[in-house]
């Protein structure tokens, strides 16, 4: 295997591990519940990262999938996997703040994107660009840090695969560091926005049927004692909205 292939495989192993820890399994179950039936549909996945969800959307029946990310390293890995396991997914490098219109998609997703907006003006710009890529009647699905998080419960999140530490004062958004457990562990920064900001921004964007989806957890042998606290205070929240008639 070439050195570049080894580097890509190492990158994927690190970043995609977060999709397989317990909170990642709940994130995936909740997102897919919100996305709904993808058979025969087109999907634009903005902030696609390594292409994990883009590949999953294709495998669940989407006939056209486009992934977008601002990081060249992530797009490079996603294209590497596409070359190794062709699905017909297209990947493009764009920042969400100046995302062009790439088509009219039945579904547009943005996983962990909106929390990184610099402020509410930038948040509005991102949402306007996401909406511009939705077909009439199309569905926007965004996954963001939970604005109603119970910080006492988040303090026990080691059982779900990572630890969350507040790193600064709360203004409109609370900066945190997320420490993903495992070998090797890794950290990333995130921001928990105050309650109501995302709902209001989706409404300002002119989207309809703005809905927060309930958290979904796997139905496995770990049962309610394990999964109950996560459902009560997940680290994430999923909102859906619809583009009405133009």
PDB file of C-alpha atoms in Angstrom:
ATOM      1  CA  UNK A   1       0.000   0.000   0.000  1.00  0.00           C
ATOM      2  CA  UNK A   2       1.343   3.457  -0.865  1.00  0.00           C
ATOM      3  CA  UNK A   3       2.241   5.813   1.959  1.00  0.00           C
ATOM      4  CA  UNK A   4      -0.602   8.163   0.995  1.00  0.00           C
ATOM      5  CA  UNK A   5      -3.063   5.289   1.242  1.00  0.00           C
ATOM      6  CA  UNK A   6      -1.776   4.443   4.717  1.00  0.00           C
ATOM      7  CA  UNK A   7      -2.174   8.066   5.756  1.00  0.00           C
ATOM      8  CA  UNK A   8      -5.744   8.157   4.432  1.00  0.00           C
ATOM      9  CA  UNK A   9      -6.641   4.913   6.188  1.00  0.00           C
ATOM     10  CA  UNK A  10      -5.226   6.270   9.458  1.00  0.00           C
ATOM     11  CA  UNK A  11      -7.220   9.488   9.017  1.00  0.00           C
ATOM     12  CA  UNK A  12     -10.453   7.599   8.421  1.00  0.00           C
ATOM     13  CA  UNK A  13      -9.860   5.251  11.345  1.00  0.00           C
ATOM     14  CA  UNK A  14      -9.509   8.215  13.712  1.00  0.00           C
ATOM     15  CA  UNK A  15     -12.307  10.471  12.517  1.00  0.00           C
ATOM     16  CA  UNK A  16     -14.878   7.810  11.775  1.00  0.00           C
ATOM     17  CA  UNK A  17     -14.374   6.096  15.129  1.00  0.00           C
ATOM     18  CA  UNK A  18     -16.620   8.779  16.633  1.00  0.00           C
ATOM     19  CA  UNK A  19     -19.488   7.372  14.531  1.00  0.00           C
ATOM     20  CA  UNK A  20     -19.220   3.973  16.241  1.00  0.00           C
ATOM     21  CA  UNK A  21     -18.988   4.916  19.921  1.00  0.00           C
ATOM     22  CA  UNK A  22     -22.353   4.846  21.766  1.00  0.00           C
ATOM     23  CA  UNK A  23     -23.183   8.536  21.267  1.00  0.00           C
ATOM     24  CA  UNK A  24     -22.235   8.174  17.596  1.00  0.00           C
ATOM     25  CA  UNK A  25     -24.672   5.273  17.231  1.00  0.00           C
ATOM     26  CA  UNK A  26     -27.430   7.413  18.736  1.00  0.00           C
ATOM     27  CA  UNK A  27     -26.485  10.339  16.488  1.00  0.00           C
ATOM     28  CA  UNK A  28     -26.726   8.073  13.446  1.00  0.00           C
ATOM     29  CA  UNK A  29     -30.056   6.546  14.481  1.00  0.00           C
ATOM     30  CA  UNK A  30     -31.580   9.978  15.155  1.00  0.00           C
ATOM     31  CA  UNK A  31     -30.308  11.493  11.909  1.00  0.00           C
ATOM     32  CA  UNK A  32     -31.551   8.613   9.773  1.00  0.00           C
ATOM     33  CA  UNK A  33     -34.939   8.703  11.483  1.00  0.00           C
ATOM     34  CA  UNK A  34     -35.177  12.410  10.610  1.00  0.00           C
ATOM     35  CA  UNK A  35     -33.978  11.972   7.016  1.00  0.00           C
ATOM     36  CA  UNK A  36     -36.596   9.320   6.260  1.00  0.00           C
ATOM     37  CA  UNK A  37     -36.861   7.144   3.164  1.00  0.00           C
ATOM     38  CA  UNK A  38     -34.075   7.991   0.710  1.00  0.00           C
ATOM     39  CA  UNK A  39     -34.991   5.533  -2.028  1.00  0.00           C
ATOM     40  CA  UNK A  40     -34.740   7.306  -5.371  1.00  0.00           C
ATOM     41  CA  UNK A  41     -33.938  10.672  -3.795  1.00  0.00           C
ATOM     42  CA  UNK A  42     -31.101  13.152  -4.262  1.00  0.00           C
ATOM     43  CA  UNK A  43     -29.045  14.254  -1.255  1.00  0.00           C
ATOM     44  CA  UNK A  44     -26.561  17.078  -0.678  1.00  0.00           C
ATOM     45  CA  UNK A  45     -24.447  16.462   2.432  1.00  0.00           C
ATOM     46  CA  UNK A  46     -22.812  19.721   3.516  1.00  0.00           C
ATOM     47  CA  UNK A  47     -19.856  19.440   5.921  1.00  0.00           C
ATOM     48  CA  UNK A  48     -19.591  15.818   4.821  1.00  0.00           C
ATOM     49  CA  UNK A  49     -16.188  15.278   6.432  1.00  0.00           C
ATOM     50  CA  UNK A  50     -14.796  11.904   5.428  1.00  0.00           C
ATOM     51  CA  UNK A  51     -17.988  11.026   3.540  1.00  0.00           C
ATOM     52  CA  UNK A  52     -19.346   8.668   6.196  1.00  0.00           C
ATOM     53  CA  UNK A  53     -22.954   9.815   5.889  1.00  0.00           C
ATOM     54  CA  UNK A  54     -22.754  10.445   2.153  1.00  0.00           C
ATOM     55  CA  UNK A  55     -21.853   6.775   1.661  1.00  0.00           C
ATOM     56  CA  UNK A  56     -24.597   5.702   4.038  1.00  0.00           C
ATOM     57  CA  UNK A  57     -27.186   7.816   2.185  1.00  0.00           C
ATOM     58  CA  UNK A  58     -26.207   6.154  -1.085  1.00  0.00           C
ATOM     59  CA  UNK A  59     -26.377   2.692   0.461  1.00  0.00           C
ATOM     60  CA  UNK A  60     -29.877   3.504   1.755  1.00  0.00           C
ATOM     61  CA  UNK A  61     -31.116   4.102  -1.790  1.00  0.00           C
ATOM     62  CA  UNK A  62     -30.328   7.714  -2.733  1.00  0.00           C
ATOM     63  CA  UNK A  63     -29.727   7.886  -6.482  1.00  0.00           C
ATOM     64  CA  UNK A  64     -27.643  11.068  -6.433  1.00  0.00           C
ATOM     65  CA  UNK A  65     -25.370  12.063  -3.572  1.00  0.00           C
ATOM     66  CA  UNK A  66     -23.050  15.069  -3.445  1.00  0.00           C
ATOM     67  CA  UNK A  67     -20.744  15.707  -0.503  1.00  0.00           C
ATOM     68  CA  UNK A  68     -19.276  19.115   0.310  1.00  0.00           C
ATOM     69  CA  UNK A  69     -16.662  20.105   2.876  1.00  0.00           C
ATOM     70  CA  UNK A  70     -14.355  23.070   3.396  1.00  0.00           C
ATOM     71  CA  UNK A  71     -11.388  20.892   4.431  1.00  0.00           C
ATOM     72  CA  UNK A  72      -9.255  19.580   1.587  1.00  0.00           C
ATOM     73  CA  UNK A  73      -7.976  16.740   3.792  1.00  0.00           C
ATOM     74  CA  UNK A  74     -11.516  15.471   4.357  1.00  0.00           C
ATOM     75  CA  UNK A  75     -12.512  15.749   0.695  1.00  0.00           C
ATOM     76  CA  UNK A  76      -9.287  13.971  -0.238  1.00  0.00           C
ATOM     77  CA  UNK A  77     -10.149  11.063   2.045  1.00  0.00           C
ATOM     78  CA  UNK A  78     -13.762  10.895   0.800  1.00  0.00           C
ATOM     79  CA  UNK A  79     -12.535  10.795  -2.818  1.00  0.00           C
ATOM     80  CA  UNK A  80      -9.980   8.153  -1.874  1.00  0.00           C
ATOM     81  CA  UNK A  81     -12.758   5.901  -0.524  1.00  0.00           C
ATOM     82  CA  UNK A  82     -14.892   6.626  -3.606  1.00  0.00           C
ATOM     83  CA  UNK A  83     -12.002   5.529  -5.830  1.00  0.00           C
ATOM     84  CA  UNK A  84     -11.566   2.338  -3.824  1.00  0.00           C
ATOM     85  CA  UNK A  85     -15.294   1.606  -3.433  1.00  0.00           C
ATOM     86  CA  UNK A  86     -17.114   3.406  -6.284  1.00  0.00           C
ATOM     87  CA  UNK A  87     -20.664   4.503  -5.556  1.00  0.00           C
ATOM     88  CA  UNK A  88     -21.009   7.417  -7.934  1.00  0.00           C
ATOM     89  CA  UNK A  89     -20.798  10.016  -5.138  1.00  0.00           C
ATOM     90  CA  UNK A  90     -19.377  13.410  -6.103  1.00  0.00           C
ATOM     91  CA  UNK A  91     -17.318  15.421  -3.607  1.00  0.00           C
ATOM     92  CA  UNK A  92     -16.594  19.150  -3.863  1.00  0.00           C
ATOM     93  CA  UNK A  93     -14.634  21.538  -1.671  1.00  0.00           C
ATOM     94  CA  UNK A  94     -16.667  24.575  -0.629  1.00  0.00           C
ATOM     95  CA  UNK A  95     -17.146  26.607   2.541  1.00  0.00           C
ATOM     96  CA  UNK A  96     -20.758  26.666   3.697  1.00  0.00           C
ATOM     97  CA  UNK A  97     -20.683  30.463   3.966  1.00  0.00           C
ATOM     98  CA  UNK A  98     -20.235  30.784   0.191  1.00  0.00           C
ATOM     99  CA  UNK A  99     -21.715  27.497  -0.981  1.00  0.00           C
ATOM    100  CA  UNK A 100     -22.882  27.765  -4.608  1.00  0.00           C
ATOM    101  CA  UNK A 101     -26.098  26.263  -5.928  1.00  0.00           C
ATOM    102  CA  UNK A 102     -25.118  22.736  -6.918  1.00  0.00           C
ATOM    103  CA  UNK A 103     -28.625  21.629  -7.870  1.00  0.00           C
ATOM    104  CA  UNK A 104     -32.118  21.115  -6.509  1.00  0.00           C
ATOM    105  CA  UNK A 105     -31.898  18.319  -3.970  1.00  0.00           C
ATOM    106  CA  UNK A 106     -34.709  16.415  -2.279  1.00  0.00           C
ATOM    107  CA  UNK A 107     -32.744  16.356   0.972  1.00  0.00           C
ATOM    108  CA  UNK A 108     -29.952  18.613   2.249  1.00  0.00           C
ATOM    109  CA  UNK A 109     -28.109  17.568   5.409  1.00  0.00           C
ATOM    110  CA  UNK A 110     -25.652  19.461   7.591  1.00  0.00           C
ATOM    111  CA  UNK A 111     -24.163  17.423  10.441  1.00  0.00           C
ATOM    112  CA  UNK A 112     -22.295  19.432  13.128  1.00  0.00           C
ATOM    113  CA  UNK A 113     -21.974  22.392  10.727  1.00  0.00           C
ATOM    114  CA  UNK A 114     -24.149  25.185  12.114  1.00  0.00           C
ATOM    115  CA  UNK A 115     -22.593  25.227  15.566  1.00  0.00           C
ATOM    116  CA  UNK A 116     -19.374  26.522  14.000  1.00  0.00           C
ATOM    117  CA  UNK A 117     -20.954  29.673  12.553  1.00  0.00           C
ATOM    118  CA  UNK A 118     -19.095  32.745  13.811  1.00  0.00           C
ATOM    119  CA  UNK A 119     -22.296  34.520  14.812  1.00  0.00           C
ATOM    120  CA  UNK A 120     -25.994  34.668  13.958  1.00  0.00           C
ATOM    121  CA  UNK A 121     -25.303  36.621  10.752  1.00  0.00           C
ATOM    122  CA  UNK A 122     -23.007  33.832   9.551  1.00  0.00           C
ATOM    123  CA  UNK A 123     -25.593  31.272  10.689  1.00  0.00           C
ATOM    124  CA  UNK A 124     -28.227  32.986   8.535  1.00  0.00           C
ATOM    125  CA  UNK A 125     -25.847  32.986   5.554  1.00  0.00           C
ATOM    126  CA  UNK A 126     -25.189  29.251   5.922  1.00  0.00           C
ATOM    127  CA  UNK A 127     -28.899  28.475   6.111  1.00  0.00           C
ATOM    128  CA  UNK A 128     -29.659  30.642   3.083  1.00  0.00           C
ATOM    129  CA  UNK A 129     -27.102  28.629   1.089  1.00  0.00           C
ATOM    130  CA  UNK A 130     -28.498  25.312   2.303  1.00  0.00           C
ATOM    131  CA  UNK A 131     -32.028  26.414   1.403  1.00  0.00           C
ATOM    132  CA  UNK A 132     -30.900  27.550  -2.072  1.00  0.00           C
ATOM    133  CA  UNK A 133     -29.929  23.935  -2.835  1.00  0.00           C
ATOM    134  CA  UNK A 134     -33.300  22.487  -1.793  1.00  0.00           C
ATOM    135  CA  UNK A 135     -35.963  21.563  -4.325  1.00  0.00           C
ATOM    136  CA  UNK A 136     -39.472  22.805  -3.672  1.00  0.00           C
ATOM    137  CA  UNK A 137     -40.850  20.605  -0.915  1.00  0.00           C
ATOM    138  CA  UNK A 138     -37.313  19.448  -0.101  1.00  0.00           C
ATOM    139  CA  UNK A 139     -36.276  18.597   3.445  1.00  0.00           C
ATOM    140  CA  UNK A 140     -33.420  20.183   5.384  1.00  0.00           C
ATOM    141  CA  UNK A 141     -31.961  18.099   8.215  1.00  0.00           C
ATOM    142  CA  UNK A 142     -29.397  19.682  10.525  1.00  0.00           C
ATOM    143  CA  UNK A 143     -27.616  18.114  13.480  1.00  0.00           C
ATOM    144  CA  UNK A 144     -26.254  20.597  16.022  1.00  0.00           C
ATOM    145  CA  UNK A 145     -24.987  20.602  19.626  1.00  0.00           C
ATOM    146  CA  UNK A 146     -27.937  20.215  21.995  1.00  0.00           C
ATOM    147  CA  UNK A 147     -29.115  23.700  23.081  1.00  0.00           C
ATOM    148  CA  UNK A 148     -30.991  22.153  26.035  1.00  0.00           C
ATOM    149  CA  UNK A 149     -28.065  20.096  27.308  1.00  0.00           C
ATOM    150  CA  UNK A 150     -28.059  19.086  30.969  1.00  0.00           C
ATOM    151  CA  UNK A 151     -24.430  19.710  31.899  1.00  0.00           C
ATOM    152  CA  UNK A 152     -24.572  17.386  34.877  1.00  0.00           C
ATOM    153  CA  UNK A 153     -25.550  14.534  32.559  1.00  0.00           C
ATOM    154  CA  UNK A 154     -23.001  15.580  29.933  1.00  0.00           C
ATOM    155  CA  UNK A 155     -20.423  15.298  32.699  1.00  0.00           C
ATOM    156  CA  UNK A 156     -21.134  11.546  32.742  1.00  0.00           C
ATOM    157  CA  UNK A 157     -20.658  11.143  28.994  1.00  0.00           C
ATOM    158  CA  UNK A 158     -17.538   9.005  29.353  1.00  0.00           C
ATOM    159  CA  UNK A 159     -19.847   5.953  29.249  1.00  0.00           C
ATOM    160  CA  UNK A 160     -20.927   7.056  25.758  1.00  0.00           C
ATOM    161  CA  UNK A 161     -17.420   7.410  24.373  1.00  0.00           C
ATOM    162  CA  UNK A 162     -16.367  10.987  24.961  1.00  0.00           C
ATOM    163  CA  UNK A 163     -15.970  13.749  27.513  1.00  0.00           C
ATOM    164  CA  UNK A 164     -17.167  17.345  27.142  1.00  0.00           C
ATOM    165  CA  UNK A 165     -15.464  20.207  28.990  1.00  0.00           C
ATOM    166  CA  UNK A 166     -16.553  23.840  28.953  1.00  0.00           C
ATOM    167  CA  UNK A 167     -13.598  26.021  27.928  1.00  0.00           C
ATOM    168  CA  UNK A 168     -15.001  29.544  28.186  1.00  0.00           C
ATOM    169  CA  UNK A 169     -17.951  31.654  29.331  1.00  0.00           C
ATOM    170  CA  UNK A 170     -21.415  31.291  27.835  1.00  0.00           C
ATOM    171  CA  UNK A 171     -22.520  34.168  25.642  1.00  0.00           C
ATOM    172  CA  UNK A 172     -24.768  33.261  22.733  1.00  0.00           C
ATOM    173  CA  UNK A 173     -22.726  30.084  22.492  1.00  0.00           C
ATOM    174  CA  UNK A 174     -20.731  27.996  24.952  1.00  0.00           C
ATOM    175  CA  UNK A 175     -17.256  26.912  23.771  1.00  0.00           C
ATOM    176  CA  UNK A 176     -16.334  23.337  24.701  1.00  0.00           C
ATOM    177  CA  UNK A 177     -13.626  20.785  24.083  1.00  0.00           C
ATOM    178  CA  UNK A 178     -14.755  17.283  23.147  1.00  0.00           C
ATOM    179  CA  UNK A 179     -12.321  14.499  24.077  1.00  0.00           C
ATOM    180  CA  UNK A 180     -13.052  11.301  22.138  1.00  0.00           C
ATOM    181  CA  UNK A 181     -11.902   8.258  24.093  1.00  0.00           C
ATOM    182  CA  UNK A 182     -10.093   5.352  22.487  1.00  0.00           C
ATOM    183  CA  UNK A 183      -6.736   4.490  21.012  1.00  0.00           C
ATOM    184  CA  UNK A 184      -5.596   7.006  20.080  1.00  0.00           C
ATOM    185  CA  UNK A 185      -7.871   9.579  21.744  1.00  0.00           C
ATOM    186  CA  UNK A 186      -8.403  12.887  19.998  1.00  0.00           C
ATOM    187  CA  UNK A 187      -9.922  16.276  20.768  1.00  0.00           C
ATOM    188  CA  UNK A 188     -11.964  18.810  18.855  1.00  0.00           C
ATOM    189  CA  UNK A 189     -13.583  22.127  19.690  1.00  0.00           C
ATOM    190  CA  UNK A 190     -17.333  22.693  19.525  1.00  0.00           C
ATOM    191  CA  UNK A 191     -19.933  25.290  20.544  1.00  0.00           C
ATOM    192  CA  UNK A 192     -23.244  24.835  22.352  1.00  0.00           C
ATOM    193  CA  UNK A 193     -25.587  27.665  21.337  1.00  0.00           C
ATOM    194  CA  UNK A 194     -28.292  28.950  23.635  1.00  0.00           C
ATOM    195  CA  UNK A 195     -31.840  27.654  23.400  1.00  0.00           C
ATOM    196  CA  UNK A 196     -33.988  28.975  20.560  1.00  0.00           C
ATOM    197  CA  UNK A 197     -31.232  30.232  18.244  1.00  0.00           C
ATOM    198  CA  UNK A 198     -31.381  27.414  15.710  1.00  0.00           C
ATOM    199  CA  UNK A 199     -35.185  27.268  15.631  1.00  0.00           C
ATOM    200  CA  UNK A 200     -35.375  31.015  15.051  1.00  0.00           C
ATOM    201  CA  UNK A 201     -32.718  30.937  12.320  1.00  0.00           C
ATOM    202  CA  UNK A 202     -34.517  28.169  10.431  1.00  0.00           C
ATOM    203  CA  UNK A 203     -37.716  30.196  10.574  1.00  0.00           C
ATOM    204  CA  UNK A 204     -35.929  33.396   9.472  1.00  0.00           C
ATOM    205  CA  UNK A 205     -34.601  31.474   6.470  1.00  0.00           C
ATOM    206  CA  UNK A 206     -38.185  31.109   5.258  1.00  0.00           C
ATOM    207  CA  UNK A 207     -38.362  27.379   5.910  1.00  0.00           C
ATOM    208  CA  UNK A 208     -41.569  25.771   7.158  1.00  0.00           C
ATOM    209  CA  UNK A 209     -42.489  22.877   9.467  1.00  0.00           C
ATOM    210  CA  UNK A 210     -39.468  23.523  11.688  1.00  0.00           C
ATOM    211  CA  UNK A 211     -39.359  20.509  14.019  1.00  0.00           C
ATOM    212  CA  UNK A 212     -36.950  19.179  16.601  1.00  0.00           C
ATOM    213  CA  UNK A 213     -36.750  15.419  16.276  1.00  0.00           C
ATOM    214  CA  UNK A 214     -36.684  13.132  19.324  1.00  0.00           C
ATOM    215  CA  UNK A 215     -33.401  11.415  20.099  1.00  0.00           C
ATOM    216  CA  UNK A 216     -33.303   7.780  18.983  1.00  0.00           C
ATOM    217  CA  UNK A 217     -31.048   5.197  20.624  1.00  0.00           C
ATOM    218  CA  UNK A 218     -30.166   1.662  19.533  1.00  0.00           C
ATOM    219  CA  UNK A 219     -32.396  -1.142  20.734  1.00  0.00           C
ATOM    220  CA  UNK A 220     -29.670  -3.386  22.086  1.00  0.00           C
ATOM    221  CA  UNK A 221     -28.722  -5.405  25.147  1.00  0.00           C
ATOM    222  CA  UNK A 222     -27.489  -2.346  27.066  1.00  0.00           C
ATOM    223  CA  UNK A 223     -31.089  -1.344  27.692  1.00  0.00           C
ATOM    224  CA  UNK A 224     -32.770   1.623  29.341  1.00  0.00           C
ATOM    225  CA  UNK A 225     -30.363   1.984  32.265  1.00  0.00           C
ATOM    226  CA  UNK A 226     -27.553   2.689  29.786  1.00  0.00           C
ATOM    227  CA  UNK A 227     -29.382   4.652  27.077  1.00  0.00           C
ATOM    228  CA  UNK A 228     -31.913   6.568  29.184  1.00  0.00           C
ATOM    229  CA  UNK A 229     -29.602   9.439  30.261  1.00  0.00           C
ATOM    230  CA  UNK A 230     -28.456   9.930  26.662  1.00  0.00           C
ATOM    231  CA  UNK A 231     -32.034  10.255  25.420  1.00  0.00           C
ATOM    232  CA  UNK A 232     -32.780  12.690  28.241  1.00  0.00           C
ATOM    233  CA  UNK A 233     -29.789  14.880  27.401  1.00  0.00           C
ATOM    234  CA  UNK A 234     -28.095  13.914  24.129  1.00  0.00           C
ATOM    235  CA  UNK A 235     -24.981  15.796  23.099  1.00  0.00           C
ATOM    236  CA  UNK A 236     -26.746  16.621  19.826  1.00  0.00           C
ATOM    237  CA  UNK A 237     -30.096  17.878  18.545  1.00  0.00           C
ATOM    238  CA  UNK A 238     -31.646  17.261  15.131  1.00  0.00           C
ATOM    239  CA  UNK A 239     -33.920  19.824  13.487  1.00  0.00           C
ATOM    240  CA  UNK A 240     -35.834  19.389  10.251  1.00  0.00           C
ATOM    241  CA  UNK A 241     -37.526  21.976   8.033  1.00  0.00           C
ATOM    242  CA  UNK A 242     -39.119  22.096   4.593  1.00  0.00           C
ATOM    243  CA  UNK A 243     -38.695  24.456   1.647  1.00  0.00           C
ATOM    244  CA  UNK A 244     -42.106  25.664   0.529  1.00  0.00           C
ATOM    245  CA  UNK A 245     -43.195  26.878  -2.879  1.00  0.00           C
ATOM    246  CA  UNK A 246     -40.836  29.327  -4.546  1.00  0.00           C
TER     247      UNK A 246
END
